[in-house]
One Martini backbone bead per residue (centre of mass of N, CA, C, O) as a GRO file, in nm:
protein
  516
    1MET     BB    1  -1.515  -1.885   4.023
    2PRO     BB    2  -1.184  -1.932   4.088
    3THR     BB    3  -0.995  -2.149   4.169
    4SER     BB    4  -0.696  -2.252   4.282
    5PRO     BB    5  -0.424  -2.217   4.128
    6THR     BB    6  -0.254  -2.309   3.901
    7THR     BB    7   0.056  -2.381   3.715
    8VAL     BB    8  -0.105  -2.643   3.534
    9LEU     BB    9  -0.362  -2.700   3.279
   10ILE     BB   10  -0.439  -3.024   3.157
   11VAL     BB   11  -0.631  -3.102   2.850
   12GLY     BB   12  -0.660  -3.396   2.880
   13SER     BB   13  -0.639  -3.811   2.949
   14GLY     BB   14  -0.431  -3.880   2.767
   15PRO     BB   15  -0.117  -4.003   2.687
   16THR     BB   16  -0.020  -3.701   2.654
   17GLY     BB   17  -0.148  -3.577   2.959
   18LEU     BB   18  -0.003  -3.805   3.128
   19THR     BB   19   0.283  -3.764   3.066
   20LEU     BB   20   0.300  -3.450   3.149
   21ALA     BB   21   0.174  -3.483   3.447
   22ILE     BB   22   0.406  -3.656   3.558
   23ASP     BB   23   0.628  -3.478   3.487
   24LEU     BB   24   0.553  -3.234   3.663
   25ALA     BB   25   0.516  -3.396   3.920
   26ARG     BB   26   0.821  -3.462   3.978
   27ARG     BB   27   0.900  -3.144   3.961
   28ALA     BB   28   0.714  -2.996   4.157
   29VAL     BB   29   0.433  -2.927   3.969
   30ASP     BB   30   0.161  -2.779   3.965
   31VAL     BB   31  -0.119  -3.005   3.861
   32ALA     BB   32  -0.407  -3.035   3.626
   33ILE     BB   33  -0.641  -3.247   3.539
   34ILE     BB   34  -0.873  -3.271   3.261
   35ASP     BB   35  -1.221  -3.383   3.161
   36LYS     BB   36  -1.503  -3.440   2.989
   37ALA     BB   37  -1.523  -3.704   3.063
   38PRO     BB   38  -1.758  -3.900   3.272
   39GLN     BB   39  -1.523  -4.130   3.195
   40PHE     BB   40  -1.313  -4.350   3.137
   41PRO     BB   41  -1.204  -4.503   2.848
   42ARG     BB   42  -1.229  -4.817   2.665
   43SER     BB   43  -1.053  -4.772   2.409
   44SER     BB   44  -0.900  -4.903   2.140
   45ARG     BB   45  -0.695  -4.738   1.967
   46ALA     BB   46  -0.422  -4.761   2.023
   47LYS     BB   47  -0.148  -5.028   2.025
   48GLY     BB   48   0.117  -4.854   2.118
   49PRO     BB   49   0.452  -4.822   2.221
   50ASN     BB   50   0.736  -4.776   2.116
   51SER     BB   51   1.039  -4.753   2.156
   52ARG     BB   52   1.056  -4.418   2.248
   53SER     BB   53   0.872  -4.419   2.410
   54LEU     BB   54   0.928  -4.634   2.631
   55GLU     BB   55   1.191  -4.457   2.701
   56VAL     BB   56   0.998  -4.275   2.852
   57LEU     BB   57   0.859  -4.468   3.072
   58GLU     BB   58   1.099  -4.555   3.211
   59ASP     BB   59   1.149  -4.238   3.313
   60LEU     BB   60   0.875  -4.254   3.469
   61GLY     BB   61   0.844  -4.566   3.595
   62VAL     BB   62   0.646  -4.791   3.366
   63ALA     BB   63   0.782  -5.008   3.166
   64GLU     BB   64   0.698  -5.242   3.332
   65GLU     BB   65   0.377  -5.216   3.333
   66ALA     BB   66   0.346  -5.214   3.054
   67LEU     BB   67   0.477  -5.479   2.939
   68ALA     BB   68   0.290  -5.639   3.127
   69ALA     BB   69   0.013  -5.549   3.003
   70GLY     BB   70   0.125  -5.680   2.747
   71ALA     BB   71   0.293  -5.738   2.399
   72ALA     BB   72   0.414  -5.870   2.116
   73PRO     BB   73   0.431  -5.850   1.824
   74LEU     BB   74   0.261  -6.026   1.590
   75PRO     BB   75   0.180  -6.218   1.365
   76MET     BB   76   0.091  -6.231   1.040
   77ARG     BB   77  -0.222  -6.348   0.883
   78LYS     BB   78  -0.277  -6.403   0.544
   79TYR     BB   79  -0.547  -6.330   0.316
   80ARG     BB   80  -0.738  -6.508   0.038
   81GLY     BB   81  -1.063  -6.610   0.014
   82GLY     BB   82  -1.011  -6.716   0.334
   83VAL     BB   83  -0.710  -6.784   0.280
   84ALA     BB   84  -0.413  -6.891   0.372
   85ILE     BB   85  -0.078  -6.735   0.249
   86ALA     BB   86   0.055  -6.545   0.450
   87ASP     BB   87   0.351  -6.495   0.675
   88ALA     BB   88   0.437  -6.221   0.886
   89ALA     BB   89   0.692  -6.081   1.064
   90PRO     BB   90   0.874  -5.756   1.126
   91PHE     BB   91   0.991  -5.823   1.421
   92ALA     BB   92   1.197  -6.092   1.455
   93ASP     BB   93   1.498  -5.969   1.410
   94VAL     BB   94   1.448  -5.817   1.624
   95HIS     BB   95   1.635  -5.645   1.876
   96PRO     BB   96   1.827  -5.566   2.115
   97THR     BB   97   2.083  -5.323   2.237
   98PRO     BB   98   2.262  -5.177   2.404
   99ASP     BB   99   2.144  -4.868   2.308
  100SER     BB  100   1.845  -5.037   2.269
  101PRO     BB  101   1.603  -5.209   2.489
  102TYR     BB  102   1.349  -5.151   2.279
  103ALA     BB  103   1.327  -5.254   1.979
  104ARG     BB  104   1.016  -5.283   2.025
  105PRO     BB  105   0.681  -5.290   2.035
  106ARG     BB  106   0.405  -5.249   2.213
  107MET     BB  107   0.140  -5.420   2.311
  108ILE     BB  108  -0.148  -5.205   2.402
  109ALA     BB  109  -0.402  -5.088   2.517
  110GLN     BB  110  -0.481  -4.784   2.594
  111TRP     BB  111  -0.669  -4.792   2.856
  112ARG     BB  112  -0.418  -4.957   3.003
  113LEU     BB  113  -0.213  -4.739   2.983
  114GLU     BB  114  -0.372  -4.524   3.124
  115GLU     BB  115  -0.377  -4.672   3.382
  116VAL     BB  116  -0.090  -4.666   3.434
  117LEU     BB  117  -0.068  -4.340   3.410
  118ARG     BB  118  -0.217  -4.285   3.634
  119ASP     BB  119  -0.123  -4.445   3.890
  120ARG     BB  120   0.144  -4.278   3.895
  121LEU     BB  121   0.030  -3.983   3.925
  122GLN     BB  122  -0.135  -4.084   4.224
  123THR     BB  123   0.192  -4.078   4.357
  124TYR     BB  124   0.155  -3.725   4.347
  125GLY     BB  125  -0.169  -3.678   4.415
  126VAL     BB  126  -0.297  -3.700   4.129
  127ARG     BB  127  -0.625  -3.621   3.934
  128VAL     BB  128  -0.877  -3.676   3.724
  129GLY     BB  129  -1.100  -3.424   3.615
  130LEU     BB  130  -1.413  -3.532   3.526
  131GLY     BB  131  -1.652  -3.354   3.330
  132ARG     BB  132  -1.433  -3.116   3.230
  133GLU     BB  133  -1.519  -2.868   3.046
  134LEU     BB  134  -1.400  -2.685   2.794
  135VAL     BB  135  -1.555  -2.297   2.681
  136GLY     BB  136  -1.284  -2.090   2.795
  137LEU     BB  137  -1.038  -1.826   2.740
  138ALA     BB  138  -0.831  -1.636   2.933
  139GLN     BB  139  -0.576  -1.399   2.906
  140GLY     BB  140  -0.281  -1.277   3.080
  141ASP     BB  141   0.018  -1.148   3.193
  142MET     BB  142   0.004  -1.434   3.403
  143SER     BB  143  -0.247  -1.577   3.305
  144VAL     BB  144  -0.537  -1.820   3.304
  145THR     BB  145  -0.872  -1.866   3.220
  146ALA     BB  146  -1.078  -2.120   3.281
  147THR     BB  147  -1.374  -2.244   3.159
  148LEU     BB  148  -1.643  -2.401   3.218
  149ALA     BB  149  -1.976  -2.537   3.173
  150ASP     BB  150  -2.072  -2.530   3.448
  151GLY     BB  151  -1.900  -2.225   3.546
  152GLY     BB  152  -1.625  -2.271   3.603
  153GLU     BB  153  -1.262  -2.199   3.713
  154ILE     BB  154  -0.956  -2.197   3.625
  155GLU     BB  155  -0.625  -2.082   3.728
  156ALA     BB  156  -0.324  -2.061   3.523
  157ARG     BB  157  -0.008  -2.019   3.397
  158TYR     BB  158  -0.065  -2.282   3.209
  159VAL     BB  159  -0.175  -2.431   2.925
  160VAL     BB  160  -0.252  -2.754   2.774
  161GLY     BB  161  -0.353  -2.928   2.479
  162CYS     BB  162  -0.484  -3.284   2.479
  163ASP     BB  163  -0.759  -3.284   2.326
  164GLY     BB  164  -0.735  -3.387   2.026
  165GLY     BB  165  -0.852  -3.353   1.723
  166HIS     BB  166  -1.123  -3.174   1.887
  167SER     BB  167  -0.958  -2.921   1.991
  168ALA     BB  168  -1.094  -2.681   2.270
  169VAL     BB  169  -0.821  -2.519   2.241
  170ARG     BB  170  -0.762  -2.460   1.938
  171LYS     BB  171  -1.024  -2.306   1.878
  172LEU     BB  172  -0.989  -2.123   2.136
  173LEU     BB  173  -0.714  -2.006   1.942
  174GLY     BB  174  -0.741  -1.977   1.627
  175ILE     BB  175  -0.626  -2.277   1.477
  176PRO     BB  176  -0.536  -2.387   1.217
  177PHE     BB  177  -0.602  -2.736   1.067
  178GLU     BB  178  -0.444  -2.797   0.823
  179GLY     BB  179  -0.572  -3.027   0.551
  180LYS     BB  180  -0.705  -3.344   0.498
  181THR     BB  181  -1.005  -3.572   0.394
  182ASP     BB  182  -1.022  -3.933   0.308
  183GLU     BB  183  -1.299  -4.059   0.204
  184THR     BB  184  -1.217  -4.310   0.079
  185GLN     BB  185  -1.041  -4.386   0.358
  186MET     BB  186  -1.222  -4.633   0.536
  187MET     BB  187  -1.318  -4.753   0.859
  188VAL     BB  188  -1.479  -4.998   1.071
  189CYS     BB  189  -1.460  -5.000   1.461
  190GLY     BB  190  -1.363  -5.218   1.741
  191ASP     BB  191  -1.484  -5.418   1.981
  192VAL     BB  192  -1.458  -5.741   2.040
  193GLU     BB  193  -1.579  -6.073   2.054
  194ALA     BB  194  -1.416  -6.408   1.974
  195GLU     BB  195  -1.400  -6.714   1.845
  196GLY     BB  196  -1.140  -6.897   1.720
  197PRO     BB  197  -0.929  -6.783   1.623
  198ASP     BB  198  -0.589  -6.725   1.655
  199ARG     BB  199  -0.421  -6.566   1.909
  200GLY     BB  200  -0.139  -6.548   1.769
  201PHE     BB  201  -0.268  -6.373   1.566
  202TRP     BB  202  -0.272  -6.142   1.290
  203HIS     BB  203  -0.554  -6.079   1.102
  204GLN     BB  204  -0.576  -6.054   0.739
  205TRP     BB  205  -0.842  -5.976   0.492
  206PHE     BB  206  -0.799  -5.965   0.166
  207ASP     BB  207  -0.995  -5.795  -0.079
  208GLU     BB  208  -1.088  -5.648  -0.373
  209ASP     BB  209  -1.389  -5.602  -0.185
  210GLY     BB  210  -1.201  -5.582   0.076
  211ALA     BB  211  -1.168  -5.572   0.461
  212VAL     BB  212  -1.023  -5.795   0.739
  213MET     BB  213  -0.932  -5.743   1.070
  214LEU     BB  214  -0.758  -5.915   1.377
  215CYS     BB  215  -0.694  -5.848   1.712
  216PRO     BB  216  -0.566  -5.898   1.975
  217ILE     BB  217  -0.628  -5.801   2.325
  218PRO     BB  218  -0.438  -5.779   2.549
  219GLY     BB  219  -0.553  -5.928   2.878
  220THR     BB  220  -0.770  -6.112   2.708
  221ARG     BB  221  -0.952  -6.390   2.613
  222SER     BB  222  -1.170  -6.245   2.353
  223GLY     BB  223  -1.022  -6.013   2.278
  224TRP     BB  224  -1.076  -5.754   1.972
  225TRP     BB  225  -0.974  -5.589   1.690
  226PHE     BB  226  -1.194  -5.433   1.474
  227GLN     BB  227  -1.137  -5.400   1.110
  228ALA     BB  228  -1.299  -5.232   0.825
  229GLY     BB  229  -1.459  -5.215   0.562
  230PRO     BB  230  -1.743  -5.078   0.453
  231GLU     BB  231  -2.052  -5.086   0.420
  232THR     BB  232  -2.313  -5.075   0.173
  233ASP     BB  233  -2.570  -4.909   0.034
  234ALA     BB  234  -2.802  -4.863  -0.254
  235SER     BB  235  -2.617  -4.570  -0.281
  236GLY     BB  236  -2.306  -4.659  -0.140
  237ALA     BB  237  -2.306  -4.603   0.140
  238PRO     BB  238  -2.203  -4.608   0.442
  239VAL     BB  239  -2.222  -4.834   0.729
  240PRO     BB  240  -2.293  -4.840   1.037
  241PRO     BB  241  -2.152  -4.940   1.309
  242SER     BB  242  -2.225  -5.300   1.389
  243LEU     BB  243  -2.249  -5.595   1.468
  244GLU     BB  244  -2.424  -5.706   1.212
  245SER     BB  245  -2.227  -5.624   1.037
  246PHE     BB  246  -1.958  -5.726   1.098
  247GLN     BB  247  -2.030  -6.021   1.080
  248ARG     BB  248  -2.070  -5.995   0.744
  249LEU     BB  249  -1.785  -5.917   0.717
  250PHE     BB  250  -1.681  -6.191   0.847
  251ALA     BB  251  -1.797  -6.384   0.667
  252LYS     BB  252  -1.720  -6.292   0.368
  253HIS     BB  253  -1.362  -6.275   0.422
  254THR     BB  254  -1.349  -6.556   0.565
  255GLY     BB  255  -1.573  -6.796   0.595
  256LEU     BB  256  -1.704  -6.775   0.862
  257PRO     BB  257  -1.929  -6.760   1.127
  258GLY     BB  258  -2.046  -6.438   1.251
  259ASP     BB  259  -2.130  -6.568   1.553
  260LEU     BB  260  -1.813  -6.560   1.647
  261LEU     BB  261  -1.919  -6.273   1.702
  262SER     BB  262  -1.929  -6.026   1.986
  263GLN     BB  263  -1.963  -5.770   2.141
  264ALA     BB  264  -1.993  -5.485   2.026
  265ALA     BB  265  -1.756  -5.216   2.099
  266LEU     BB  266  -1.648  -4.926   2.047
  267LEU     BB  267  -1.783  -4.761   1.770
  268SER     BB  268  -1.594  -4.638   1.444
  269THR     BB  269  -1.522  -4.400   1.220
  270TYR     BB  270  -1.245  -4.406   0.978
  271ARG     BB  271  -1.049  -4.136   0.871
  272VAL     BB  272  -0.823  -4.004   0.667
  273ASN     BB  273  -0.616  -3.762   0.845
  274GLU     BB  274  -0.436  -3.469   0.729
  275ARG     BB  275  -0.323  -3.262   0.999
  276MET     BB  276  -0.200  -2.943   1.108
  277VAL     BB  277  -0.035  -2.698   1.275
  278ASP     BB  278   0.155  -2.372   1.277
  279ARG     BB  279   0.164  -2.336   1.598
  280TYR     BB  280   0.180  -2.458   1.952
  281ARG     BB  281   0.153  -2.135   2.035
  282VAL     BB  282  -0.029  -1.900   2.255
  283GLY     BB  283   0.135  -1.777   2.500
  284ARG     BB  284   0.034  -2.001   2.741
  285VAL     BB  285  -0.073  -2.177   2.490
  286PHE     BB  286  -0.083  -2.513   2.422
  287LEU     BB  287   0.011  -2.810   2.225
  288ALA     BB  288  -0.044  -3.169   2.186
  289GLY     BB  289  -0.080  -3.411   1.983
  290ASP     BB  290  -0.377  -3.400   1.826
  291ALA     BB  291  -0.433  -3.138   1.851
  292ALA     BB  292  -0.158  -3.049   1.624
  293HIS     BB  293  -0.193  -3.372   1.513
  294VAL     BB  294  -0.281  -3.551   1.210
  295HIS     BB  295  -0.281  -3.910   1.073
  296SER     BB  296  -0.235  -4.179   0.947
  297ILE     BB  297  -0.206  -4.527   1.113
  298ALA     BB  298   0.040  -4.587   1.022
  299GLY     BB  299   0.306  -4.705   1.202
  300GLY     BB  300   0.185  -4.588   1.466
  301LEU     BB  301   0.228  -4.263   1.571
  302GLY     BB  302   0.029  -4.096   1.716
  303MET     BB  303   0.098  -4.141   2.023
  304ASN     BB  304   0.402  -4.100   1.977
  305THR     BB  305   0.407  -3.814   1.912
  306GLY     BB  306   0.258  -3.720   2.229
  307ILE     BB  307   0.460  -3.831   2.424
  308GLN     BB  308   0.686  -3.659   2.296
  309ASP     BB  309   0.603  -3.408   2.322
  310ALA     BB  310   0.546  -3.399   2.634
  311TYR     BB  311   0.873  -3.443   2.692
  312ASN     BB  312   0.956  -3.181   2.546
  313LEU     BB  313   0.757  -2.997   2.753
  314GLY     BB  314   0.814  -3.061   3.077
  315TRP     BB  315   1.095  -2.946   3.146
  316LYS     BB  316   1.059  -2.643   3.018
  317LEU     BB  317   0.789  -2.585   3.212
  318ALA     BB  318   0.935  -2.637   3.485
  319ARG     BB  319   1.178  -2.427   3.461
  320VAL     BB  320   0.978  -2.178   3.436
  321ALA     BB  321   0.807  -2.212   3.666
  322SER     BB  322   1.083  -2.214   3.884
  323GLY     BB  323   1.298  -1.996   3.751
  324GLN     BB  324   1.536  -2.162   3.600
  325ALA     BB  325   1.409  -2.007   3.350
  326ASP     BB  326   1.358  -1.835   3.057
  327PRO     BB  327   1.060  -1.833   2.872
  328ALA     BB  328   1.248  -1.886   2.583
  329LEU     BB  329   1.242  -2.185   2.597
  330LEU     BB  330   0.953  -2.234   2.519
  331ASP     BB  331   1.034  -2.175   2.211
  332THR     BB  332   1.115  -2.449   2.139
  333TYR     BB  333   0.919  -2.665   2.131
  334GLU     BB  334   0.824  -2.574   1.831
  335GLU     BB  335   1.096  -2.599   1.709
  336GLU     BB  336   1.102  -2.938   1.809
  337ARG     BB  337   0.822  -3.041   1.691
  338LEU     BB  338   0.713  -2.891   1.401
  339PRO     BB  339   0.893  -3.088   1.225
  340VAL     BB  340   0.813  -3.360   1.333
  341ALA     BB  341   0.527  -3.339   1.279
  342ALA     BB  342   0.602  -3.323   0.942
  343ASP     BB  343   0.746  -3.590   0.919
  344VAL     BB  344   0.501  -3.757   1.022
  345LEU     BB  345   0.319  -3.716   0.806
  346ASN     BB  346   0.462  -3.795   0.561
  347LEU     BB  347   0.526  -4.087   0.657
  348SER     BB  348   0.243  -4.211   0.692
  349ALA     BB  349   0.183  -4.171   0.403
  350GLU     BB  350   0.390  -4.324   0.280
  351ARG     BB  351   0.276  -4.586   0.472
  352LEU     BB  352   0.023  -4.595   0.311
  353ARG     BB  353   0.047  -4.643   0.033
  354ALA     BB  354   0.226  -4.903   0.048
  355THR     BB  355  -0.003  -5.071   0.167
  356LEU     BB  356  -0.201  -5.030  -0.085
  357GLU     BB  357  -0.025  -5.153  -0.277
  358ALA     BB  358   0.014  -5.419  -0.123
  359ILE     BB  359  -0.321  -5.530  -0.097
  360LYS     BB  360  -0.371  -5.596  -0.399
  361GLU     BB  361  -0.200  -5.831  -0.346
  362PRO     BB  362  -0.124  -6.121  -0.255
  363GLY     BB  363   0.028  -6.111   0.072
  364GLY     BB  364  -0.034  -5.851   0.164
  365GLY     BB  365   0.009  -5.571   0.435
  366LEU     BB  366   0.073  -5.422   0.753
  367ASP     BB  367   0.397  -5.485   0.724
  368THR     BB  368   0.438  -5.243   0.526
  369ALA     BB  369   0.410  -5.005   0.761
  370VAL     BB  370   0.700  -5.115   0.861
  371ALA     BB  371   0.968  -4.893   0.980
  372PRO     BB  372   1.256  -4.787   1.104
  373ARG     BB  373   1.148  -4.491   1.157
  374THR     BB  374   0.866  -4.601   1.348
  375ASN     BB  375   1.064  -4.618   1.646
  376GLY     BB  376   1.154  -4.349   1.728
  377LEU     BB  377   1.511  -4.329   1.725
  378GLY     BB  378   1.575  -4.087   1.469
  379ASP     BB  379   1.472  -3.853   1.668
  380GLY     BB  380   1.566  -3.500   1.640
  381TYR     BB  381   1.748  -3.162   1.673
  382ARG     BB  382   1.960  -3.035   1.541
  383TRP     BB  383   1.868  -2.759   1.446
  384SER     BB  384   1.839  -2.643   1.745
  385SER     BB  385   1.909  -2.386   1.955
  386LEU     BB  386   2.012  -2.640   2.174
  387ALA     BB  387   2.224  -2.757   1.918
  388ARG     BB  388   2.527  -2.604   1.964
  389LEU     BB  389   2.742  -2.848   2.002
  390GLY     BB  390   2.891  -3.136   1.853
  391ALA     BB  391   3.083  -3.405   1.749
  392THR     BB  392   3.086  -3.727   1.636
  393PRO     BB  393   3.046  -4.016   1.432
  394ARG     BB  394   2.747  -4.108   1.609
  395LEU     BB  395   2.703  -3.783   1.684
  396ARG     BB  396   2.477  -3.487   1.733
  397ALA     BB  397   2.375  -3.220   1.854
  398GLY     BB  398   2.018  -3.367   1.953
  399ASP     BB  399   2.056  -3.639   1.983
  400ARG     BB  400   1.970  -3.945   2.074
  401ALA     BB  401   2.052  -4.094   2.391
  402PRO     BB  402   2.188  -4.362   2.478
  403ASP     BB  403   2.267  -4.651   2.553
  404ALA     BB  404   2.421  -4.881   2.816
  405PRO     BB  405   2.641  -5.078   2.959
  406CYS     BB  406   2.743  -5.097   3.302
  407ARG     BB  407   2.945  -5.024   3.592
  408ASP     BB  408   2.975  -4.947   3.929
  409VAL     BB  409   3.236  -4.891   4.062
  410ALA     BB  410   3.152  -4.892   4.347
  411THR     BB  411   2.928  -5.156   4.362
  412GLY     BB  412   2.968  -5.345   4.079
  413ALA     BB  413   2.702  -5.299   3.932
  414PRO     BB  414   2.471  -5.279   3.726
  415ARG     BB  415   2.463  -4.980   3.465
  416ARG     BB  416   2.291  -4.783   3.304
  417LEU     BB  417   2.251  -4.495   3.155
  418PHE     BB  418   1.943  -4.443   3.179
  419GLU     BB  419   1.965  -4.465   3.492
  420ALA     BB  420   2.126  -4.196   3.503
  421PHE     BB  421   1.908  -4.016   3.372
  422ALA     BB  422   1.705  -4.049   3.520
  423GLY     BB  423   1.512  -3.765   3.540
  424PRO     BB  424   1.507  -3.415   3.651
  425HIS     BB  425   1.808  -3.405   3.480
  426PHE     BB  426   2.111  -3.355   3.403
  427THR     BB  427   2.391  -3.516   3.223
  428LEU     BB  428   2.726  -3.581   3.267
  429LEU     BB  429   2.954  -3.696   3.090
  430GLY     BB  430   3.277  -3.856   3.114
  431PHE     BB  431   3.533  -3.941   2.910
  432GLY     BB  432   3.778  -4.012   3.088
  433ALA     BB  433   4.025  -3.887   3.309
  434GLY     BB  434   4.048  -3.576   3.176
  435THR     BB  435   3.751  -3.503   3.302
  436ALA     BB  436   3.733  -3.474   3.606
  437ALA     BB  437   3.763  -3.169   3.652
  438ALA     BB  438   3.509  -3.108   3.479
  439LEU     BB  439   3.300  -3.278   3.681
  440ARG     BB  440   3.388  -3.104   3.955
  441GLU     BB  441   3.275  -2.824   3.870
  442ALA     BB  442   3.008  -2.890   3.760
  443SER     BB  443   2.884  -3.020   3.996
  444ALA     BB  444   2.910  -2.760   4.185
  445ALA     BB  445   2.769  -2.556   4.009
  446HIS     BB  446   2.489  -2.752   3.966
  447GLU     BB  447   2.360  -2.810   4.177
  448GLY     BB  448   2.059  -3.041   4.144
  449GLU     BB  449   2.044  -3.040   3.780
  450LEU     BB  450   2.352  -3.194   3.785
  451LEU     BB  451   2.491  -3.511   3.682
  452ALA     BB  452   2.784  -3.669   3.715
  453TYR     BB  453   3.018  -3.877   3.507
  454GLY     BB  454   3.236  -4.139   3.503
  455VAL     BB  455   3.361  -4.275   3.194
  456ASP     BB  456   3.665  -4.415   3.263
  457ALA     BB  457   3.801  -4.236   3.458
  458GLY     BB  458   3.821  -4.308   3.748
  459GLY     BB  459   3.829  -4.445   4.078
  460THR     BB  460   3.529  -4.466   4.295
  461HIS     BB  461   3.361  -4.280   4.069
  462GLY     BB  462   3.129  -4.410   3.845
  463LEU     BB  463   3.186  -4.574   3.522
  464ALA     BB  464   3.229  -4.896   3.372
  465ASP     BB  465   3.341  -4.956   3.024
  466ASP     BB  466   3.407  -5.273   2.958
  467ASP     BB  467   3.298  -5.326   2.668
  468GLY     BB  468   3.269  -5.048   2.503
  469HIS     BB  469   2.924  -4.941   2.474
  470ALA     BB  470   2.949  -4.668   2.495
  471ARG     BB  471   3.169  -4.544   2.303
  472SER     BB  472   3.051  -4.668   2.048
  473ALA     BB  473   2.752  -4.496   2.083
  474TYR     BB  474   2.929  -4.222   2.114
  475GLY     BB  475   3.162  -4.205   1.932
  476ILE     BB  476   3.415  -4.302   2.126
  477ALA     BB  477   3.739  -4.352   2.163
  478PRO     BB  478   3.989  -4.512   2.280
  479GLY     BB  479   4.150  -4.250   2.507
  480GLU     BB  480   3.900  -4.053   2.473
  481ASP     BB  481   3.823  -3.728   2.583
  482VAL     BB  482   3.465  -3.654   2.657
  483LEU     BB  483   3.172  -3.396   2.686
  484VAL     BB  484   2.852  -3.513   2.753
  485LEU     BB  485   2.560  -3.339   2.735
  486ILE     BB  486   2.215  -3.425   2.879
  487ARG     BB  487   1.899  -3.390   2.876
  488PRO     BB  488   1.600  -3.435   3.055
  489ASP     BB  489   1.517  -3.580   2.728
  490ASN     BB  490   1.728  -3.748   2.614
  491HIS     BB  491   1.924  -3.530   2.461
  492VAL     BB  492   2.185  -3.391   2.309
  493GLY     BB  493   2.342  -3.097   2.369
  494LEU     BB  494   2.669  -3.138   2.421
  495ILE     BB  495   3.009  -3.154   2.260
  496ALA     BB  496   3.335  -3.163   2.470
  497PRO     BB  497   3.616  -3.107   2.559
  498ALA     BB  498   3.726  -3.243   2.867
  499THR     BB  499   3.795  -2.929   2.994
  500ASP     BB  500   3.502  -2.781   2.875
  501VAL     BB  501   3.330  -2.638   3.119
  502ARG     BB  502   3.244  -2.364   2.978
  503ALA     BB  503   3.045  -2.469   2.779
  504VAL     BB  504   2.834  -2.612   2.993
  505ALA     BB  505   2.789  -2.336   3.158
  506GLN     BB  506   2.677  -2.176   2.914
  507TYR     BB  507   2.437  -2.384   2.818
  508LEU     BB  508   2.300  -2.333   3.149
  509SER     BB  509   2.339  -2.007   3.113
  510ALA     BB  510   2.168  -1.936   2.899
  511ALA     BB  511   1.923  -1.736   2.833
  512ALA     BB  512   1.742  -2.005   2.748
  513LEU     BB  513   1.756  -2.118   3.018
  514GLU     BB  514   1.905  -1.915   3.243
  515ARG     BB  515   1.903  -1.696   3.447
  516ALA     BB  516   2.094  -1.400   3.550
   0.00000   0.00000   0.00000
C-alpha cells in the first residue's frame, strides 16, 4: 500500500539530491528523499565544490561548515621518472573580489560534504530513507506512484531522479543516455592510507607508460585519494584495483616502497563517459545531476553541475507545488539547464584533451584541466524565456547576480548583497533615489515573495554602496537610477528603468510565473 502522499519524492541522496531536498524543505514543501544504499557511502568521488557551488551552499546556510570541513586547493607537484621536476599552483593568483567572495574551489571529500548537507536537511525534520530501491514508476494525472524493491509504494505529486549515472529513474522513463564511453581512458581509484609523501601537495607522477596521482583527503591524518593508470595482465587486460596493485603501481612510478600504502578502500575503475539526456522531464518526473549528464572528470564539473541543476529546479518546483506559479514554470528547468549540460560536456572534454596533451611532456599535469570557466561563475541563462528584459554594460537578464559589500543604512552594519538575497524570495534592488516609489509599490504588491532594497536610495532603509562596488558589479553608473530583479536562484530576472514598477509586476505576474 502507498505511504502517506508527499509533495516531492527525491531518489538519490548525493549532493544533488540533498541540495534539492534542502531547497524544498526551507520553502515548506513536503519532501521525502530515498536511496537504495543500505548505509551512507564513504566514497570520495568528487573533490569539492567550485566557486559557484559555494555560493549555492551559502544560500542554503552551509557554506561555513563546508569551508571548515575542507581545505584550500593544494599546489601540484609533478614528477617524471620518480623525480620532482615542477610545481604548479593554479589558484595561487586567484583571490576573492567584491563581486565574487569564493574565488577558489574548496577541497572536501564528497562523503563529508554529504554529511554537512544531511545535517542541514535534518534541521527541517527530513531524513534520508536508506535501503529503499526504486523499481517502478506509474504516473497519473495528479501524482506519481513509486514502487520500491521491498514492495512498498510512495505516492508523490512530483518525483526527481538524482540517482547517478546508472539512474533507475531515467531507465524507468525510457530516456536515452546518448554519448560514448572511451575504454582507452581508464583509471583505477581508491582511498588509501599512506605515510611518507608531503601532505602539502597533490602529487602527480606522469610517465610515458603510466601515471599515479596521490592527493591528501582533507580532515584526515593519513588518508589520500589514489588514482592511477591500471596495470595490465599478460593478455593486455586491465587488472582490477586492489591494494597490492596500487602498491606495485606506486613503487613503479614513484621509486618509493609500495608498502607505504595501506588499507585501500572504496576501490573502483573509472572510464571516461560522455553522455547526456535529450530531455530533463517526462510529465511529473524530472532528472538532475549525473542522472541527466556524465562527462570526464577534467575540471571537476560533475558534482557541481548537479548542485546547480538542483538549485535551478528547487524554487520553480516549490512555487508550482504551493500554487504560486503555473505548471508552465517547470518547463524552464529543461530550457535553462539542458544547454548548460551540453556546454559542460564540451568544456570537460576539451579540458581532458588539453590535459592528455600536457602530460606527454615532462612538467605537464592536472593544472591544465583548470580554466576560468570551470569555476561556474559565468554560467547564466540569457537565452531563457525568464530572461525577459534589460541590460547594463556589465550584466544582462539571465546572468548570475554578483555579490557586493554594502552597509545597512538602518544599523550601520556591513551587509553583503548575497546576505540580502539569501532565502526563498525574489529580491528587488533599486539603485538610486529615483527608485524609491517603485520599491515601495512592488514591496506592497508582492509582500511575502519579494524583498526590496534601495541601494544609495536615501532614507533610513536600504543599503549604502559606500565604495561603489555594487554599482560597479552591476554596471550602473553613479547617479543612474535602475531597478534589478533577482530570482530566488540568484540570477538576474530583469533590469528596468527606475520608475518601471510595471515591468516588475509583469515579470512576477506573467503566466509562466504566477497563476492569474
